[in-house]
GROMACS .gro file of C-alpha atoms in nm:
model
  304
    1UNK     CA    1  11.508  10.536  11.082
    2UNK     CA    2  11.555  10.251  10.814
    3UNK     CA    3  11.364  10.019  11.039
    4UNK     CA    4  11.130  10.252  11.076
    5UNK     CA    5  11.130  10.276  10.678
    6UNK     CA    6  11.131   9.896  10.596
    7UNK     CA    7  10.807   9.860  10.893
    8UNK     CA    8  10.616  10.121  10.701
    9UNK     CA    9  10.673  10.001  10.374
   10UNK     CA   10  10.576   9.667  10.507
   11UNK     CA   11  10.265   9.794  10.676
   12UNK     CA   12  10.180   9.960  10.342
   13UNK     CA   13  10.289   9.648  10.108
   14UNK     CA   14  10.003   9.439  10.339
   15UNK     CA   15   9.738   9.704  10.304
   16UNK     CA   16   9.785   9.640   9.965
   17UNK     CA   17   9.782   9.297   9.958
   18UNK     CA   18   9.455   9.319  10.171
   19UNK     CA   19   9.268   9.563   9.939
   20UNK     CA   20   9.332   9.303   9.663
   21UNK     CA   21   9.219   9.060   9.862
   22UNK     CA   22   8.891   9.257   9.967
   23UNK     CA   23   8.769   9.337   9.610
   24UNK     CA   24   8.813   9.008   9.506
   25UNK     CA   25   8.550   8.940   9.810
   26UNK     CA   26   8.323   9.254   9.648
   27UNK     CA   27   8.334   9.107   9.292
   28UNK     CA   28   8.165   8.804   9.455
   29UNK     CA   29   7.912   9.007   9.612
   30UNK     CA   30   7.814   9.178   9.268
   31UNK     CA   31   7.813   8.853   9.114
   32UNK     CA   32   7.578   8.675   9.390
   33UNK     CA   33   7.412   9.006   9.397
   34UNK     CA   34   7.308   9.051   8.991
   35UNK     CA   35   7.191   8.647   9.004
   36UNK     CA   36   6.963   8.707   9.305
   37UNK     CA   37   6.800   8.975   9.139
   38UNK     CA   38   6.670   8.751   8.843
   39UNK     CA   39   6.414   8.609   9.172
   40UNK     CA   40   6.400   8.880   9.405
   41UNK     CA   41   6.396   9.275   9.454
   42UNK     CA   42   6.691   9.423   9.468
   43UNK     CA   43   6.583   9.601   9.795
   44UNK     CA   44   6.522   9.218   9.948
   45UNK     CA   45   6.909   9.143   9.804
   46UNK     CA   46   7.022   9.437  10.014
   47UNK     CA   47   6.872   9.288  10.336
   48UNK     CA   48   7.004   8.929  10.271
   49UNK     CA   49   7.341   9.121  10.200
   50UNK     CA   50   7.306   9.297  10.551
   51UNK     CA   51   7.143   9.104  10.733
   52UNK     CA   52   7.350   8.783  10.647
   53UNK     CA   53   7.671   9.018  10.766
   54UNK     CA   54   7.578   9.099  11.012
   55UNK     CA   55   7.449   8.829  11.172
   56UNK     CA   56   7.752   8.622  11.051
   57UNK     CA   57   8.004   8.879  11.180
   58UNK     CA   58   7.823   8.891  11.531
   59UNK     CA   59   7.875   8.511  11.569
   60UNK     CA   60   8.256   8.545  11.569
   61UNK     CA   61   8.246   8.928  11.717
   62UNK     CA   62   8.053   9.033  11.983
   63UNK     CA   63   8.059   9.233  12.259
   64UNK     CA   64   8.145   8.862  12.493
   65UNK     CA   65   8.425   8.766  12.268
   66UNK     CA   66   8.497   9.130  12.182
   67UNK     CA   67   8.476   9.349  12.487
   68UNK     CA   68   8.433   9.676  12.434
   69UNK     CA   69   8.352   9.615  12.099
   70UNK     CA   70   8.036   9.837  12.081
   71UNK     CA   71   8.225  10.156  12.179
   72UNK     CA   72   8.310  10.404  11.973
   73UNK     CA   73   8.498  10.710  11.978
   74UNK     CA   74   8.323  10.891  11.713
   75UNK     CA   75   7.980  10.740  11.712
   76UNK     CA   76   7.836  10.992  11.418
   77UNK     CA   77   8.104  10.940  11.215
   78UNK     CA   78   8.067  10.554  11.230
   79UNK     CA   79   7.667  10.640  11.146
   80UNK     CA   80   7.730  10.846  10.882
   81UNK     CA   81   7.991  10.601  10.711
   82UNK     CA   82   7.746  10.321  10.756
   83UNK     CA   83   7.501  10.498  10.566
   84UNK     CA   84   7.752  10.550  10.258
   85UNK     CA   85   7.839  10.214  10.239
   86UNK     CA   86   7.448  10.153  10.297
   87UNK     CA   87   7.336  10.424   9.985
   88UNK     CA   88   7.643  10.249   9.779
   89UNK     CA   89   7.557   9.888   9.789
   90UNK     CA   90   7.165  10.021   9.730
   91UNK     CA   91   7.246  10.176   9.464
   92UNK     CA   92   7.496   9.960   9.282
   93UNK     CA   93   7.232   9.619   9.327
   94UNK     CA   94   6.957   9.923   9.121
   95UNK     CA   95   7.200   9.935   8.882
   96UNK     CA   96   7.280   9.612   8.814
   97UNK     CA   97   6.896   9.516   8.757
   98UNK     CA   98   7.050   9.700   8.376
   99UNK     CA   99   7.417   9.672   8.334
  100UNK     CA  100   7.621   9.409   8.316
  101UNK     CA  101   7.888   9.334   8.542
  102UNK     CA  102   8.216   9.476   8.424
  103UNK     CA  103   8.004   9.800   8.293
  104UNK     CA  104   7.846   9.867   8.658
  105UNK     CA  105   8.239   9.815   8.793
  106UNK     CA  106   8.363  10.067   8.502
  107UNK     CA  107   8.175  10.351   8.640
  108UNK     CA  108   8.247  10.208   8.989
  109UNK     CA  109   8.651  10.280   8.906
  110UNK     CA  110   8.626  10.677   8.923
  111UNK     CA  111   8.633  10.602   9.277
  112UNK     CA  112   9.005  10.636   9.265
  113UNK     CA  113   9.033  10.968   9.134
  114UNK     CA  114   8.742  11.085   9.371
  115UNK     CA  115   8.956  10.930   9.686
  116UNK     CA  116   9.253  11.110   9.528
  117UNK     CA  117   9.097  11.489   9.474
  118UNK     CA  118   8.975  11.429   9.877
  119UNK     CA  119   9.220  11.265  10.042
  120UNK     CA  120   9.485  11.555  10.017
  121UNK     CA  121   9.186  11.837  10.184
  122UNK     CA  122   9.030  11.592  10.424
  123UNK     CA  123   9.324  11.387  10.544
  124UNK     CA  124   9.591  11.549  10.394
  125UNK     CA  125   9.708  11.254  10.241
  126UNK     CA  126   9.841  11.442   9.927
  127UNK     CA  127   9.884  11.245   9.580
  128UNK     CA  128  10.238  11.265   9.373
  129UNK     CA  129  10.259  11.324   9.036
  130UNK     CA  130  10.343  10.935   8.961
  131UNK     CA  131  10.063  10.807   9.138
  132UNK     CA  132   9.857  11.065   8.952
  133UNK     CA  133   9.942  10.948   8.623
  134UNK     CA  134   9.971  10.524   8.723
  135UNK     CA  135   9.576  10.642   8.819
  136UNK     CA  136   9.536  10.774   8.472
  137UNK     CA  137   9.633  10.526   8.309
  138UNK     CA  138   9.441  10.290   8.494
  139UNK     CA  139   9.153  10.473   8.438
  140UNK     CA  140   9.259  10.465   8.037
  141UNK     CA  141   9.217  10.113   8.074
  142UNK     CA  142   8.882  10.101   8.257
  143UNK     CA  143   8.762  10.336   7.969
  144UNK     CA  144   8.836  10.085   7.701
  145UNK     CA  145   8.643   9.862   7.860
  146UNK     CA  146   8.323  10.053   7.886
  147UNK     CA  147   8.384  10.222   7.522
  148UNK     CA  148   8.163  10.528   7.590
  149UNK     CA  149   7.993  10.690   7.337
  150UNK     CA  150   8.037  10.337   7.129
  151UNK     CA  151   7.660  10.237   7.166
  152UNK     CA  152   7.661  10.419   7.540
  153UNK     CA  153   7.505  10.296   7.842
  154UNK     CA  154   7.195  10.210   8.009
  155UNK     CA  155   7.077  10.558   8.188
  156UNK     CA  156   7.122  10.362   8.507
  157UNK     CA  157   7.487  10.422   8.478
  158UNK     CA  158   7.389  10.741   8.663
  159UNK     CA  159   7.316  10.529   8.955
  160UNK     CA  160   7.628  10.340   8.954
  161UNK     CA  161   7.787  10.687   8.971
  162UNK     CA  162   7.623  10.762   9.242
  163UNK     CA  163   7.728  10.448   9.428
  164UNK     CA  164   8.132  10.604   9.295
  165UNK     CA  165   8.022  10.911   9.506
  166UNK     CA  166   7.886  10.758   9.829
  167UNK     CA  167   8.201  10.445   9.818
  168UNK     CA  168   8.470  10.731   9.789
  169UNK     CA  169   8.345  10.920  10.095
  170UNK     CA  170   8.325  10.546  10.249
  171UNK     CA  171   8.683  10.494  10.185
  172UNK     CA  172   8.768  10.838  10.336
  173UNK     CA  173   8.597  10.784  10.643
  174UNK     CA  174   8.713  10.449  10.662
  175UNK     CA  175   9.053  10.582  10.711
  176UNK     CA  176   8.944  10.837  10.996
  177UNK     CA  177   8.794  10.591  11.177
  178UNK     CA  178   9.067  10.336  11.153
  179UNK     CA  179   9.256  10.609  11.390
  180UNK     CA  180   9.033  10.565  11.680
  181UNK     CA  181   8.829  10.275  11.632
  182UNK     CA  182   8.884   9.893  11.649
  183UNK     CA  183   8.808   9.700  11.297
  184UNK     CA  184   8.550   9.493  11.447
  185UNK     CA  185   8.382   9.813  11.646
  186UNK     CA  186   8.389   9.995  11.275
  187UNK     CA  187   8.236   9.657  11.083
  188UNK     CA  188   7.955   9.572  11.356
  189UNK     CA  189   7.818   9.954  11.311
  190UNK     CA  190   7.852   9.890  10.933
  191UNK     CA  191   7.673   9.558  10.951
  192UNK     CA  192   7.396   9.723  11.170
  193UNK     CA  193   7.288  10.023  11.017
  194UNK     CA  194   7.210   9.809  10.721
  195UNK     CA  195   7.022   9.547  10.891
  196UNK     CA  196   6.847   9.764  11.085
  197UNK     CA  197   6.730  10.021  10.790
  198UNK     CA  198   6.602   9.686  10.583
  199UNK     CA  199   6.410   9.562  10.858
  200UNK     CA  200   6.064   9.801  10.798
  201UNK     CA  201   6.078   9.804  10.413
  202UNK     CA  202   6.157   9.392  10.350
  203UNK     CA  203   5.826   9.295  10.386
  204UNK     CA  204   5.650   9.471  10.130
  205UNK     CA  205   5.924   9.330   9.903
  206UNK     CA  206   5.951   9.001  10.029
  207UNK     CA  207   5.960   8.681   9.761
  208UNK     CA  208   6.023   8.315   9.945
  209UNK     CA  209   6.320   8.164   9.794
  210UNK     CA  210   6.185   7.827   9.571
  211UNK     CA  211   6.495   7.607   9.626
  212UNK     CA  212   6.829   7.671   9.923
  213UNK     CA  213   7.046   7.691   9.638
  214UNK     CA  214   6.877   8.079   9.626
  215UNK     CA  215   6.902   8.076  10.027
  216UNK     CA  216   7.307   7.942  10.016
  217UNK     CA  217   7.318   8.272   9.781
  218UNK     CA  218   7.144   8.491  10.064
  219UNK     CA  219   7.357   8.353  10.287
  220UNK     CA  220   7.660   8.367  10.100
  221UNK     CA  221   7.606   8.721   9.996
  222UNK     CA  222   7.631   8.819  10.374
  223UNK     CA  223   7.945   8.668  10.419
  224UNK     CA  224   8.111   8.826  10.147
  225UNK     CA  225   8.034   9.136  10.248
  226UNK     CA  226   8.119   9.044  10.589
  227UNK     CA  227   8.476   8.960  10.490
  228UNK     CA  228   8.562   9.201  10.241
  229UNK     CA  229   8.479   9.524  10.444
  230UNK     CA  230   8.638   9.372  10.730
  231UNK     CA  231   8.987   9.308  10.511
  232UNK     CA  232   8.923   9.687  10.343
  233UNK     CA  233   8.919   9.829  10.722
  234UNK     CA  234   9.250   9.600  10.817
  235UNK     CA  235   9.410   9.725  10.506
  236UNK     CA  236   9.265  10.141  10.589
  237UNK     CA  237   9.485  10.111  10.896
  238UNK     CA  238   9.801  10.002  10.707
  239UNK     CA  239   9.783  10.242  10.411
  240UNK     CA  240   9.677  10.576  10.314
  241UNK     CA  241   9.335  10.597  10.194
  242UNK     CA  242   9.500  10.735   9.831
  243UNK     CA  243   9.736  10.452   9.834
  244UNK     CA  244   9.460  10.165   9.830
  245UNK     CA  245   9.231  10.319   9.599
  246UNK     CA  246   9.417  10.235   9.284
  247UNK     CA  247   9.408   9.850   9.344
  248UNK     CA  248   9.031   9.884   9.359
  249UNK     CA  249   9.109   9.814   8.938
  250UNK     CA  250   9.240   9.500   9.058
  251UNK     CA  251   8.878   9.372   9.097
  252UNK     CA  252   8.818   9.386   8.709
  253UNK     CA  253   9.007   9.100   8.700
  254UNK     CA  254   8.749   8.893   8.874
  255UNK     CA  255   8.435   9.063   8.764
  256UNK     CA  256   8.492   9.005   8.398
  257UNK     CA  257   8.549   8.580   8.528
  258UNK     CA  258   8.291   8.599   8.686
  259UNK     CA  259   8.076   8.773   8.412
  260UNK     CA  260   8.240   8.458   8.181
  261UNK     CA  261   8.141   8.200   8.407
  262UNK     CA  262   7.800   8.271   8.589
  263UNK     CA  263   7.663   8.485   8.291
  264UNK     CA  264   7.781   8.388   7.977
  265UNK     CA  265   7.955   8.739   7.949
  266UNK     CA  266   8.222   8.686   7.683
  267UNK     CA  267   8.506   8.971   7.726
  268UNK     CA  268   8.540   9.199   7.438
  269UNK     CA  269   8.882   9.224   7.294
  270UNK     CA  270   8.903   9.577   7.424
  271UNK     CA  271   8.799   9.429   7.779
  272UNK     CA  272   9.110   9.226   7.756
  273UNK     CA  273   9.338   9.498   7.656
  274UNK     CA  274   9.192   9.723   7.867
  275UNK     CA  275   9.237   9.468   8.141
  276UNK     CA  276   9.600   9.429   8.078
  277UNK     CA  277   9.632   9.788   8.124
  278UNK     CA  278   9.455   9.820   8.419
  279UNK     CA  279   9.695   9.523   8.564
  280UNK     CA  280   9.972   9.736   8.415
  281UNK     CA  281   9.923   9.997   8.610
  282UNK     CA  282   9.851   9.851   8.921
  283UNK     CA  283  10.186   9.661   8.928
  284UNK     CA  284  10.345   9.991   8.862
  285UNK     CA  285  10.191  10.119   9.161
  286UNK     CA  286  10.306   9.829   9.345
  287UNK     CA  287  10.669   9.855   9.253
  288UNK     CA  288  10.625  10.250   9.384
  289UNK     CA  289  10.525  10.177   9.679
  290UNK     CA  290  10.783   9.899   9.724
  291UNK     CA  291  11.094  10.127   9.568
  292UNK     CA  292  10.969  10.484   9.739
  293UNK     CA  293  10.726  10.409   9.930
  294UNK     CA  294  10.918  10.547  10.288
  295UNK     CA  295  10.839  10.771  10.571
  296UNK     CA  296  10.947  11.107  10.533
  297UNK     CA  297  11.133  11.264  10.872
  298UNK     CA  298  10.802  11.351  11.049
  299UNK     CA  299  10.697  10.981  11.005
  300UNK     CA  300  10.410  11.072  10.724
  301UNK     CA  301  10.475  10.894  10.427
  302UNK     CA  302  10.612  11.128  10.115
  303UNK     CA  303  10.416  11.185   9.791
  304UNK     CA  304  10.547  11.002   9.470
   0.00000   0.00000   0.00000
């Protein structure tokens, strides 16, 4: 049983690590996203972002290097996810036509506590009190950043909520599927729904790029998304769904660089603290999972 214990904790520790890793690759798909929208629609940004994925993804997974790759067990399930990550990315690129970066994330971080309330119905994945409050807390953080009611927000926040709505349910299905399906089966249906949906509508929305720095961005876009949603489906069959959704914070870190650095976004002081709060609480979560984190006797791991 204690190997059993120290390989689950492990499993869980690299989900972790993973989810990090895969917001880090979503904070570069905001930022690539928000400067492609100063020459383009943002519905042409969502079929660079797909399209670029998923053509990208097929090179290196495919049904010849991959066999067996195109079946799933739970083919509506995969459509219906697909569509949720679709209506997310939509519309979070709306969105960020009027917010800037680390506001559209702010509103992006009730995901958490939306993952939590479902996760203990739907998968029964139930949430301890700790976690509950480390989640809080968290979300204390993300709150000083956005300061609302101090000069509110753009009424596109309501969008960006939206996107919190359809990415939580993502998340959640993410985590069924990883039970049944491969992570390259469960990325290609991702990738295609998208690229497929974008392919009547770019068109009428079409501007030609006027220099391949804007076409590296297209491209790059595509490959970000590529590899962060594959690393958030590695990391959905490692951890529970509510066990990765708190280290989506994680990603303020880079959002508020890259804010800095590609748009002259200066932090406010109460970014920073809020920032350090939001790191606070993720470490806390970390040294949870690491201290507690073990199967209970039926192998499902216990709520802290």
């Amino acid at each position: 049983m204690n190997d059993t214990a120290a390989i689950a904790r492990r499993q869980r520790l690299t989900g972790i690590a993973l989810m990090c890793a895969a917001v880090a690759g979503f904070s570069c798909i905001d930022a690539t996203g928000k400067y492609l929208l100063h020459s383009m629609h943002p519905l042409q940004v969502v079929w660079a972002r797909y399209a670029g994925a998923f053509v990208l993804a097929l090179l290196f997974m495919n049904p010849v290097t991959k066999p067996g790759m195109l079946v799933t067990r739970r083919p509506w399930l995969q459509i219906g996810r697909a569509a949720l990550l679709f209506g997310s990315t939509g519309l979070n690129f709306f969105a960020l036509q009027y917010l800037q970066l680390d506001e559209a994330l702010s509103i992006l971080f009730s995901t958490p506590f939306l993952v939590a309330v479902l996760c203990g119905p739907i998968l029964g994945e139930w949430v301890g009190w700790r976690r509950w409050i480390a989640i809080g807390v968290g979300f204390v953080g993300v709150l000083l950043v956005a300061r609302p009611g101090f000069g509110g927000l753009h009424p596109a926040a309501l969008l960006s909520f939206g996107g919190a709505i359809c990415y939580a349910l993502y998340s959640i299905s993410t985590r069924v599927l990883a039970r049944s399906d491969s992570s390259e089966t469960t990325l290609f249906y991702s990738n295609l729904l998208g690229a497929v949906a974008m392919l009547p509508v770019v068109p009428f929305v079409w501007s030609t790029p006027q220099d391949w720095f804007i076409v590296l961005l297209m491209v790059a876009i595509g490959a970000f998304g590529s590899i962060g949603h594959y690393l958030l489906i590695r990391a959905h069959r490692l951890a529970p769904a509510s066990t990765l959704a708190p280290f989506i914070y994680t990603q303020l870190v880079w959002t508020t660089t890259w804010g800095f650095v590609v748009f002259g976004d200066v932090p406010h002081h109460w970014t920073i603290v809020g920032g350090l709060i939001v790191v606070g609480s993720g470490l806390y979560l970390l040294y949870r999972e690491r201290k507690v984190g073990k199967p209970a006797a039926d192998g499902r791991p216990t709520a802290d």
